[in-house]
Tab-separated table of C-alpha atoms in Angstrom:
chain	number	residue	atom	x	y	z
A	1	UNK	CA	0.000	0.000	0.000
A	2	UNK	CA	2.802	2.441	0.862
A	3	UNK	CA	4.384	1.858	-2.554
A	4	UNK	CA	1.128	3.094	-4.103
A	5	UNK	CA	0.780	6.087	-1.777
A	6	UNK	CA	4.337	7.445	-1.765
A	7	UNK	CA	4.526	8.691	-5.391
A	8	UNK	CA	1.421	10.814	-4.770
A	9	UNK	CA	3.440	12.722	-2.190
A	10	UNK	CA	6.634	12.948	-4.228
A	11	UNK	CA	8.340	10.522	-1.861
A	12	UNK	CA	9.908	7.092	-1.909
A	13	UNK	CA	8.082	4.201	-0.276
A	14	UNK	CA	10.793	3.846	2.368
A	15	UNK	CA	10.206	7.465	3.440
A	16	UNK	CA	6.488	7.082	4.239
A	17	UNK	CA	5.066	5.674	7.460
A	18	UNK	CA	1.354	5.100	7.901
A	19	UNK	CA	0.188	6.727	11.122
A	20	UNK	CA	-3.054	7.332	12.964
A	21	UNK	CA	-3.149	11.049	12.171
A	22	UNK	CA	-1.096	14.225	12.062
A	23	UNK	CA	-0.805	14.362	15.854
A	24	UNK	CA	0.675	10.868	15.943
A	25	UNK	CA	3.357	11.856	13.454
A	26	UNK	CA	4.177	15.155	15.157
A	27	UNK	CA	4.465	13.481	18.565
A	28	UNK	CA	6.643	10.686	17.165
A	29	UNK	CA	9.180	13.127	15.764
A	30	UNK	CA	9.182	15.756	18.527
A	31	UNK	CA	9.432	13.145	21.283
A	32	UNK	CA	11.837	10.991	19.286
A	33	UNK	CA	14.568	13.546	18.636
A	34	UNK	CA	17.435	14.148	21.036
A	35	UNK	CA	17.342	17.520	22.780
A	36	UNK	CA	19.540	19.026	25.480
A	37	UNK	CA	19.114	21.955	27.859
A	38	UNK	CA	19.603	25.213	25.978
A	39	UNK	CA	18.445	23.861	22.623
A	40	UNK	CA	15.893	26.029	20.833
A	41	UNK	CA	12.862	24.891	18.863
A	42	UNK	CA	11.201	27.492	16.664
A	43	UNK	CA	7.486	27.322	15.989
A	44	UNK	CA	4.746	29.869	15.323
A	45	UNK	CA	1.883	31.325	17.294
A	46	UNK	CA	-0.486	29.685	14.781
A	47	UNK	CA	0.169	26.067	15.717
A	48	UNK	CA	-2.436	23.526	16.739
A	49	UNK	CA	-2.220	21.838	20.138
A	50	UNK	CA	-1.104	18.704	18.262
A	51	UNK	CA	2.260	20.460	17.902
A	52	UNK	CA	2.323	22.710	20.967
A	53	UNK	CA	1.552	19.924	23.438
A	54	UNK	CA	4.573	17.708	22.569
A	55	UNK	CA	6.704	20.851	22.303
A	56	UNK	CA	5.751	21.701	25.883
A	57	UNK	CA	6.650	18.159	26.944
A	58	UNK	CA	10.201	18.423	25.567
A	59	UNK	CA	10.460	21.950	26.948
A	60	UNK	CA	9.849	20.694	30.482
A	61	UNK	CA	11.591	17.341	30.096
A	62	UNK	CA	14.820	18.556	28.509
A	63	UNK	CA	15.020	22.269	29.267
A	64	UNK	CA	14.472	23.220	25.643
A	65	UNK	CA	13.426	26.772	24.828
A	66	UNK	CA	10.367	26.851	22.571
A	67	UNK	CA	10.174	30.161	20.717
A	68	UNK	CA	6.935	31.193	19.014
A	69	UNK	CA	7.459	33.291	15.908
A	70	UNK	CA	4.794	35.972	15.638
A	71	UNK	CA	3.621	35.669	12.052
A	72	UNK	CA	2.161	38.624	10.219
A	73	UNK	CA	-1.548	38.138	9.590
A	74	UNK	CA	-3.448	39.291	6.518
A	75	UNK	CA	-6.222	41.551	7.785
A	76	UNK	CA	-7.800	42.537	4.488
A	77	UNK	CA	-6.288	46.000	4.676
A	78	UNK	CA	-2.598	45.125	4.903
A	79	UNK	CA	-0.880	42.885	2.399
A	80	UNK	CA	1.382	40.145	3.712
A	81	UNK	CA	3.929	38.692	1.322
A	82	UNK	CA	5.895	35.474	1.236
A	83	UNK	CA	8.957	37.592	1.988
A	84	UNK	CA	7.323	38.793	5.222
A	85	UNK	CA	6.940	35.212	6.442
A	86	UNK	CA	10.471	34.290	5.427
A	87	UNK	CA	11.827	37.348	7.218
A	88	UNK	CA	9.993	36.391	10.426
A	89	UNK	CA	11.672	32.964	10.355
A	90	UNK	CA	15.051	34.466	9.400
A	91	UNK	CA	14.879	36.935	12.301
A	92	UNK	CA	14.078	34.126	14.745
A	93	UNK	CA	16.950	31.968	13.476
A	94	UNK	CA	19.386	34.865	13.735
A	95	UNK	CA	18.194	35.752	17.254
A	96	UNK	CA	18.812	32.228	18.593
A	97	UNK	CA	22.145	30.526	18.039
A	98	UNK	CA	21.156	27.011	19.103
A	99	UNK	CA	18.087	26.222	16.973
A	100	UNK	CA	17.686	22.445	16.703
A	101	UNK	CA	14.276	22.178	15.014
A	102	UNK	CA	11.681	24.298	13.225
A	103	UNK	CA	8.050	23.171	13.525
A	104	UNK	CA	5.381	24.929	11.468
A	105	UNK	CA	2.067	24.351	9.713
A	106	UNK	CA	1.987	24.304	5.925
A	107	UNK	CA	-1.555	25.690	6.160
A	108	UNK	CA	-2.376	27.196	9.529
A	109	UNK	CA	-5.533	26.036	11.214
A	110	UNK	CA	-6.273	29.436	12.786
A	111	UNK	CA	-6.369	31.556	9.637
A	112	UNK	CA	-5.989	29.136	6.729
A	113	UNK	CA	-2.805	30.915	5.705
A	114	UNK	CA	-0.614	28.865	3.379
A	115	UNK	CA	2.932	29.416	4.559
A	116	UNK	CA	5.740	29.298	1.969
A	117	UNK	CA	6.922	25.907	3.196
A	118	UNK	CA	9.513	25.332	0.475
A	119	UNK	CA	11.155	28.693	1.166
A	120	UNK	CA	11.081	28.125	4.941
A	121	UNK	CA	12.662	24.694	4.485
A	122	UNK	CA	15.307	26.209	2.209
A	123	UNK	CA	16.125	28.839	4.834
A	124	UNK	CA	16.367	26.136	7.501
A	125	UNK	CA	18.629	24.066	5.258
A	126	UNK	CA	20.998	27.041	4.890
A	127	UNK	CA	21.408	26.901	8.676
A	128	UNK	CA	21.451	23.085	8.929
A	129	UNK	CA	18.199	23.082	10.942
A	130	UNK	CA	15.765	20.175	10.533
A	131	UNK	CA	12.144	20.985	9.709
A	132	UNK	CA	8.936	19.303	10.824
A	133	UNK	CA	5.891	20.404	8.846
A	134	UNK	CA	2.324	19.999	10.109
A	135	UNK	CA	0.416	19.123	6.948
A	136	UNK	CA	-2.955	18.361	8.549
A	137	UNK	CA	-4.752	20.832	6.286
A	138	UNK	CA	-2.534	20.402	3.244
A	139	UNK	CA	-2.798	16.723	2.333
A	140	UNK	CA	-5.548	16.518	-0.279
A	141	UNK	CA	-5.761	20.307	-0.584
A	142	UNK	CA	-2.420	20.916	-2.362
A	143	UNK	CA	-0.417	18.737	-4.688
A	144	UNK	CA	2.586	17.740	-2.621
A	145	UNK	CA	6.084	16.864	-3.730
A	146	UNK	CA	7.918	16.301	-0.477
A	147	UNK	CA	11.278	15.856	-2.196
A	148	UNK	CA	10.855	19.244	-3.839
A	149	UNK	CA	9.664	20.778	-0.563
A	150	UNK	CA	12.901	19.454	0.999
A	151	UNK	CA	11.573	19.206	4.539
A	152	UNK	CA	12.963	16.617	6.923
A	153	UNK	CA	9.614	15.488	8.328
A	154	UNK	CA	6.026	16.002	7.174
A	155	UNK	CA	2.969	14.765	9.032
A	156	UNK	CA	-0.481	14.742	7.471
A	157	UNK	CA	-4.016	13.445	7.853
A	158	UNK	CA	-6.013	11.241	5.552
A	159	UNK	CA	-9.390	12.072	7.071
A	160	UNK	CA	-9.580	15.787	6.315
A	161	UNK	CA	-9.213	17.009	2.720
A	162	UNK	CA	-8.648	13.518	1.334
A	163	UNK	CA	-11.997	12.495	2.853
A	164	UNK	CA	-10.536	9.212	4.066
A	165	UNK	CA	-11.540	7.307	7.172
A	166	UNK	CA	-10.642	8.505	10.645
A	167	UNK	CA	-7.373	7.398	12.205
A	168	UNK	CA	-5.460	7.625	8.932
A	169	UNK	CA	-2.354	9.657	8.364
A	170	UNK	CA	1.128	9.686	6.951
A	171	UNK	CA	4.494	10.596	8.335
A	172	UNK	CA	7.252	11.424	5.877
A	173	UNK	CA	10.822	10.986	7.091
A	174	UNK	CA	13.310	12.249	4.539
A	175	UNK	CA	15.941	9.737	3.536
A	176	UNK	CA	19.459	10.768	4.469
A	177	UNK	CA	18.513	12.929	7.449
A	178	UNK	CA	21.863	14.697	7.408
A	179	UNK	CA	20.579	17.828	9.145
A	180	UNK	CA	19.823	15.897	12.343
C-alpha cells in the first residue's frame, strides 16, 4: 500500500510511514529527537495543540526553549507577502544561536494561511536546521512533492481534505537525514 501512496506525495516508499493522524506523526518526531538543555525549537503562534503539546513536553523534560514566531496576519487591509513570512523565520533563526528544530504548519488552522513551506525549508537548510511540517490541512488540498519541498519530516491526515476514514495519516521521514 505504501508503494502506491508514496509517489502521490513525491516521496519514496521507504520514506512514508502510515500513522493514525497528524498528531501521531508530530508526537513521534518531537518526542523521538534528542534535545539538550539550551536547545531552541522554533514554531509559530499559529500552531495547533497537536504540535504545541509535545513541544511543551520536551520543553519541560529537557530544558528546551520553545520560541513562538509571531507571524504577520493578513487583515484585508494590509498585504502580507511570502517575503514577510520568510523574514519572520530568518529573524528568529538569527536571534537564537542554538536552533535544533523548526516546527510549522503548511496551512495554519487558525487563519488558513498557506505558509511558503519550500522557502522556509530552504532557509532552515541554509542553517542546517531540521524541519517538521504539520500538513494536517494540506494533504488533499495541495499537490505535494515532499522531495521538492525538501523538509525533513512532514505529518499529514487522511481524514480531512482527502476524505478518508478517521485514524489515517502519513508521516514522511526524509531519507538521508543529514541535518539531524
